JSON list of C-alpha atoms in Angstrom, two decimals:
[
{"chain": "O", "resi": 183, "resn": "UNK", "atom": "CA", "xyz": [-9.62, 13.99, -39.85]},
{"chain": "O", "resi": 184, "resn": "UNK", "atom": "CA", "xyz": [-10.02, 17.70, -40.85]},
{"chain": "O", "resi": 185, "resn": "UNK", "atom": "CA", "xyz": [-13.28, 18.35, -39.30]},
{"chain": "O", "resi": 186, "resn": "UNK", "atom": "CA", "xyz": [-11.63, 16.30, -36.03]},
{"chain": "O", "resi": 187, "resn": "UNK", "atom": "CA", "xyz": [-8.85, 18.93, -36.26]},
{"chain": "O", "resi": 188, "resn": "UNK", "atom": "CA", "xyz": [-11.39, 21.79, -36.45]},
{"chain": "O", "resi": 189, "resn": "UNK", "atom": "CA", "xyz": [-13.15, 20.62, -33.44]},
{"chain": "O", "resi": 190, "resn": "UNK", "atom": "CA", "xyz": [-10.04, 20.37, -31.55]},
{"chain": "O", "resi": 191, "resn": "UNK", "atom": "CA", "xyz": [-8.63, 23.50, -32.10]},
{"chain": "O", "resi": 192, "resn": "UNK", "atom": "CA", "xyz": [-12.30, 25.04, -31.09]},
{"chain": "O", "resi": 193, "resn": "UNK", "atom": "CA", "xyz": [-11.99, 22.83, -28.36]},
{"chain": "O", "resi": 194, "resn": "UNK", "atom": "CA", "xyz": [-8.41, 23.09, -26.83]},
{"chain": "O", "resi": 195, "resn": "UNK", "atom": "CA", "xyz": [-7.10, 26.11, -28.84]},
{"chain": "O", "resi": 196, "resn": "UNK", "atom": "CA", "xyz": [-4.36, 23.86, -30.54]},
{"chain": "O", "resi": 197, "resn": "UNK", "atom": "CA", "xyz": [-4.06, 20.77, -33.12]},
{"chain": "O", "resi": 198, "resn": "UNK", "atom": "CA", "xyz": [-2.09, 19.03, -30.47]},
{"chain": "O", "resi": 199, "resn": "UNK", "atom": "CA", "xyz": [-4.07, 16.07, -28.63]},
{"chain": "O", "resi": 200, "resn": "UNK", "atom": "CA", "xyz": [-4.30, 16.70, -24.79]},
{"chain": "O", "resi": 201, "resn": "UNK", "atom": "CA", "xyz": [-1.92, 14.63, -22.50]},
{"chain": "O", "resi": 202, "resn": "UNK", "atom": "CA", "xyz": [-4.03, 11.84, -21.23]},
{"chain": "O", "resi": 203, "resn": "UNK", "atom": "CA", "xyz": [-3.41, 11.75, -17.57]},
{"chain": "O", "resi": 204, "resn": "UNK", "atom": "CA", "xyz": [-3.34, 8.71, -15.93]},
{"chain": "O", "resi": 205, "resn": "UNK", "atom": "CA", "xyz": [-5.27, 8.46, -12.98]},
{"chain": "O", "resi": 206, "resn": "UNK", "atom": "CA", "xyz": [-4.00, 7.60, -9.62]},
{"chain": "O", "resi": 207, "resn": "UNK", "atom": "CA", "xyz": [-6.34, 5.20, -8.13]},
{"chain": "O", "resi": 208, "resn": "UNK", "atom": "CA", "xyz": [-4.00, 3.27, -5.94]},
{"chain": "O", "resi": 209, "resn": "UNK", "atom": "CA", "xyz": [-3.03, 5.66, -3.31]},
{"chain": "O", "resi": 210, "resn": "UNK", "atom": "CA", "xyz": [-6.69, 5.59, -1.68]},
{"chain": "O", "resi": 211, "resn": "UNK", "atom": "CA", "xyz": [-7.28, 6.55, 1.89]},
{"chain": "O", "resi": 212, "resn": "UNK", "atom": "CA", "xyz": [-8.49, 3.07, 2.66]},
{"chain": "O", "resi": 213, "resn": "UNK", "atom": "CA", "xyz": [-5.11, 1.25, 0.70]},
{"chain": "O", "resi": 214, "resn": "UNK", "atom": "CA", "xyz": [-2.90, 3.66, 2.65]},
{"chain": "O", "resi": 215, "resn": "UNK", "atom": "CA", "xyz": [-4.54, 2.56, 5.87]},
{"chain": "O", "resi": 216, "resn": "UNK", "atom": "CA", "xyz": [-4.52, -0.89, 5.21]},
{"chain": "O", "resi": 217, "resn": "UNK", "atom": "CA", "xyz": [-0.86, -0.88, 3.83]},
{"chain": "O", "resi": 218, "resn": "UNK", "atom": "CA", "xyz": [0.07, 0.79, 7.58]},
{"chain": "O", "resi": 219, "resn": "UNK", "atom": "CA", "xyz": [-2.19, -1.62, 9.60]},
{"chain": "O", "resi": 220, "resn": "UNK", "atom": "CA", "xyz": [-0.52, -4.37, 7.87]},
{"chain": "O", "resi": 221, "resn": "UNK", "atom": "CA", "xyz": [3.03, -3.19, 8.73]},
{"chain": "O", "resi": 222, "resn": "UNK", "atom": "CA", "xyz": [2.03, -2.31, 12.17]},
{"chain": "O", "resi": 223, "resn": "UNK", "atom": "CA", "xyz": [1.12, -5.79, 12.47]},
{"chain": "O", "resi": 224, "resn": "UNK", "atom": "CA", "xyz": [4.07, -7.70, 10.87]},
{"chain": "O", "resi": 225, "resn": "UNK", "atom": "CA", "xyz": [6.90, -5.42, 10.41]},
{"chain": "O", "resi": 226, "resn": "UNK", "atom": "CA", "xyz": [8.91, -8.41, 8.50]},
{"chain": "O", "resi": 227, "resn": "UNK", "atom": "CA", "xyz": [6.22, -8.66, 5.57]},
{"chain": "O", "resi": 228, "resn": "UNK", "atom": "CA", "xyz": [7.88, -8.02, 2.27]},
{"chain": "O", "resi": 229, "resn": "UNK", "atom": "CA", "xyz": [6.24, -5.64, -0.43]},
{"chain": "O", "resi": 230, "resn": "UNK", "atom": "CA", "xyz": [5.43, -8.63, -2.78]},
{"chain": "O", "resi": 231, "resn": "UNK", "atom": "CA", "xyz": [3.20, -10.24, 0.10]},
{"chain": "O", "resi": 232, "resn": "UNK", "atom": "CA", "xyz": [1.50, -7.21, 1.17]},
{"chain": "O", "resi": 233, "resn": "UNK", "atom": "CA", "xyz": [0.54, -6.37, -2.23]},
{"chain": "O", "resi": 234, "resn": "UNK", "atom": "CA", "xyz": [-0.68, -10.20, -2.85]},
{"chain": "O", "resi": 235, "resn": "UNK", "atom": "CA", "xyz": [-2.76, -9.88, 0.36]},
{"chain": "O", "resi": 236, "resn": "UNK", "atom": "CA", "xyz": [-4.30, -6.58, -0.17]},
{"chain": "O", "resi": 237, "resn": "UNK", "atom": "CA", "xyz": [-4.81, -6.66, -3.78]},
{"chain": "O", "resi": 238, "resn": "UNK", "atom": "CA", "xyz": [-2.67, -3.44, -4.50]},
{"chain": "O", "resi": 239, "resn": "UNK", "atom": "CA", "xyz": [0.30, -2.93, -6.98]},
{"chain": "O", "resi": 240, "resn": "UNK", "atom": "CA", "xyz": [3.60, -3.52, -5.38]},
{"chain": "O", "resi": 241, "resn": "UNK", "atom": "CA", "xyz": [4.73, 0.07, -7.54]},
{"chain": "O", "resi": 242, "resn": "UNK", "atom": "CA", "xyz": [1.61, 1.74, -5.26]},
{"chain": "O", "resi": 243, "resn": "UNK", "atom": "CA", "xyz": [2.70, -0.29, -1.79]},
{"chain": "O", "resi": 244, "resn": "UNK", "atom": "CA", "xyz": [6.18, 1.18, -2.54]},
{"chain": "O", "resi": 245, "resn": "UNK", "atom": "CA", "xyz": [4.97, 4.22, -2.85]},
{"chain": "O", "resi": 246, "resn": "UNK", "atom": "CA", "xyz": [2.94, 4.47, 0.37]},
{"chain": "O", "resi": 247, "resn": "UNK", "atom": "CA", "xyz": [5.52, 2.96, 2.38]},
{"chain": "O", "resi": 248, "resn": "UNK", "atom": "CA", "xyz": [8.09, 5.71, 0.68]},
{"chain": "O", "resi": 249, "resn": "UNK", "atom": "CA", "xyz": [5.47, 8.64, 1.41]},
{"chain": "O", "resi": 250, "resn": "UNK", "atom": "CA", "xyz": [5.52, 7.50, 5.14]},
{"chain": "O", "resi": 251, "resn": "UNK", "atom": "CA", "xyz": [8.88, 6.85, 5.27]},
{"chain": "O", "resi": 252, "resn": "UNK", "atom": "CA", "xyz": [9.28, 3.55, 6.16]},
{"chain": "O", "resi": 253, "resn": "UNK", "atom": "CA", "xyz": [11.67, 1.31, 4.33]},
{"chain": "O", "resi": 254, "resn": "UNK", "atom": "CA", "xyz": [10.88, -1.74, 2.03]},
{"chain": "O", "resi": 255, "resn": "UNK", "atom": "CA", "xyz": [13.10, -4.04, 3.69]},
{"chain": "O", "resi": 256, "resn": "UNK", "atom": "CA", "xyz": [13.86, -5.87, 6.86]},
{"chain": "O", "resi": 257, "resn": "UNK", "atom": "CA", "xyz": [16.93, -7.15, 8.43]},
{"chain": "O", "resi": 258, "resn": "UNK", "atom": "CA", "xyz": [17.72, -10.65, 8.52]},
{"chain": "O", "resi": 259, "resn": "UNK", "atom": "CA", "xyz": [20.98, -12.16, 10.56]},
{"chain": "O", "resi": 260, "resn": "UNK", "atom": "CA", "xyz": [22.48, -14.78, 8.76]},
{"chain": "O", "resi": 261, "resn": "UNK", "atom": "CA", "xyz": [25.89, -14.97, 11.29]},
{"chain": "O", "resi": 262, "resn": "UNK", "atom": "CA", "xyz": [25.63, -15.09, 14.55]},
{"chain": "O", "resi": 263, "resn": "UNK", "atom": "CA", "xyz": [28.31, -15.96, 17.56]},
{"chain": "O", "resi": 264, "resn": "UNK", "atom": "CA", "xyz": [27.21, -19.31, 19.70]},
{"chain": "O", "resi": 265, "resn": "UNK", "atom": "CA", "xyz": [28.60, -19.87, 23.24]},
{"chain": "O", "resi": 266, "resn": "UNK", "atom": "CA", "xyz": [30.83, -22.56, 21.26]},
{"chain": "O", "resi": 267, "resn": "UNK", "atom": "CA", "xyz": [32.47, -19.80, 19.20]},
{"chain": "O", "resi": 268, "resn": "UNK", "atom": "CA", "xyz": [34.24, -18.73, 22.25]},
{"chain": "O", "resi": 269, "resn": "UNK", "atom": "CA", "xyz": [37.62, -20.71, 21.75]},
{"chain": "O", "resi": 270, "resn": "UNK", "atom": "CA", "xyz": [38.03, -19.76, 18.24]},
{"chain": "O", "resi": 271, "resn": "UNK", "atom": "CA", "xyz": [37.44, -15.96, 19.12]},
{"chain": "O", "resi": 272, "resn": "UNK", "atom": "CA", "xyz": [40.17, -16.58, 21.76]},
{"chain": "O", "resi": 273, "resn": "UNK", "atom": "CA", "xyz": [42.51, -17.80, 19.35]},
{"chain": "O", "resi": 274, "resn": "UNK", "atom": "CA", "xyz": [41.90, -15.09, 16.80]},
{"chain": "O", "resi": 275, "resn": "UNK", "atom": "CA", "xyz": [42.75, -12.64, 19.13]},
{"chain": "O", "resi": 276, "resn": "UNK", "atom": "CA", "xyz": [45.92, -14.40, 20.50]},
{"chain": "O", "resi": 277, "resn": "UNK", "atom": "CA", "xyz": [47.07, -15.00, 16.71]},
{"chain": "O", "resi": 278, "resn": "UNK", "atom": "CA", "xyz": [46.39, -11.23, 16.25]},
{"chain": "O", "resi": 279, "resn": "UNK", "atom": "CA", "xyz": [47.95, -9.87, 19.11]},
{"chain": "O", "resi": 280, "resn": "UNK", "atom": "CA", "xyz": [51.41, -12.56, 17.89]},
{"chain": "O", "resi": 281, "resn": "UNK", "atom": "CA", "xyz": [50.84, -10.84, 14.35]},
{"chain": "O", "resi": 282, "resn": "UNK", "atom": "CA", "xyz": [50.88, -7.19, 15.96]},
{"chain": "O", "resi": 283, "resn": "UNK", "atom": "CA", "xyz": [54.38, -7.56, 18.16]},
{"chain": "O", "resi": 284, "resn": "UNK", "atom": "CA", "xyz": [55.90, -9.58, 14.93]},
{"chain": "O", "resi": 285, "resn": "UNK", "atom": "CA", "xyz": [55.08, -6.09, 13.07]},
{"chain": "O", "resi": 286, "resn": "UNK", "atom": "CA", "xyz": [56.32, -4.17, 15.87]},
{"chain": "O", "resi": 287, "resn": "UNK", "atom": "CA", "xyz": [59.46, -5.97, 16.17]},
{"chain": "O", "resi": 288, "resn": "UNK", "atom": "CA", "xyz": [60.35, -5.87, 12.32]},
{"chain": "O", "resi": 289, "resn": "UNK", "atom": "CA", "xyz": [59.72, -1.71, 12.46]},
{"chain": "O", "resi": 290, "resn": "UNK", "atom": "CA", "xyz": [61.29, -1.24, 15.46]},
{"chain": "O", "resi": 291, "resn": "UNK", "atom": "CA", "xyz": [64.38, -3.27, 13.61]},
{"chain": "O", "resi": 292, "resn": "UNK", "atom": "CA", "xyz": [64.30, -1.44, 10.67]},
{"chain": "O", "resi": 293, "resn": "UNK", "atom": "CA", "xyz": [63.84, 2.41, 12.13]}
]
């Protein structure tokens, strides 16, 4: 143990172990180009599918998207109005107008 401490002191000037730095090998130029090309081809792809298809970690995909100010979500419409909804919308508007008239009449009686 002591020879190792002496050697470390000679090499680094300190008794502390040098910090191990992680190598960022995920954001290579090739991976960045692949992710951006995939997004350009299909804007509705998720990060999970993207990482599986390209063989890149999901965090790397998210970081690449973040670097290029792209957002890892897509819009999905769950509700929409159809032509059949016209009658319902008209009934709602008439109901709302009636409620407003009742409230206005009530307020004018009080004041």
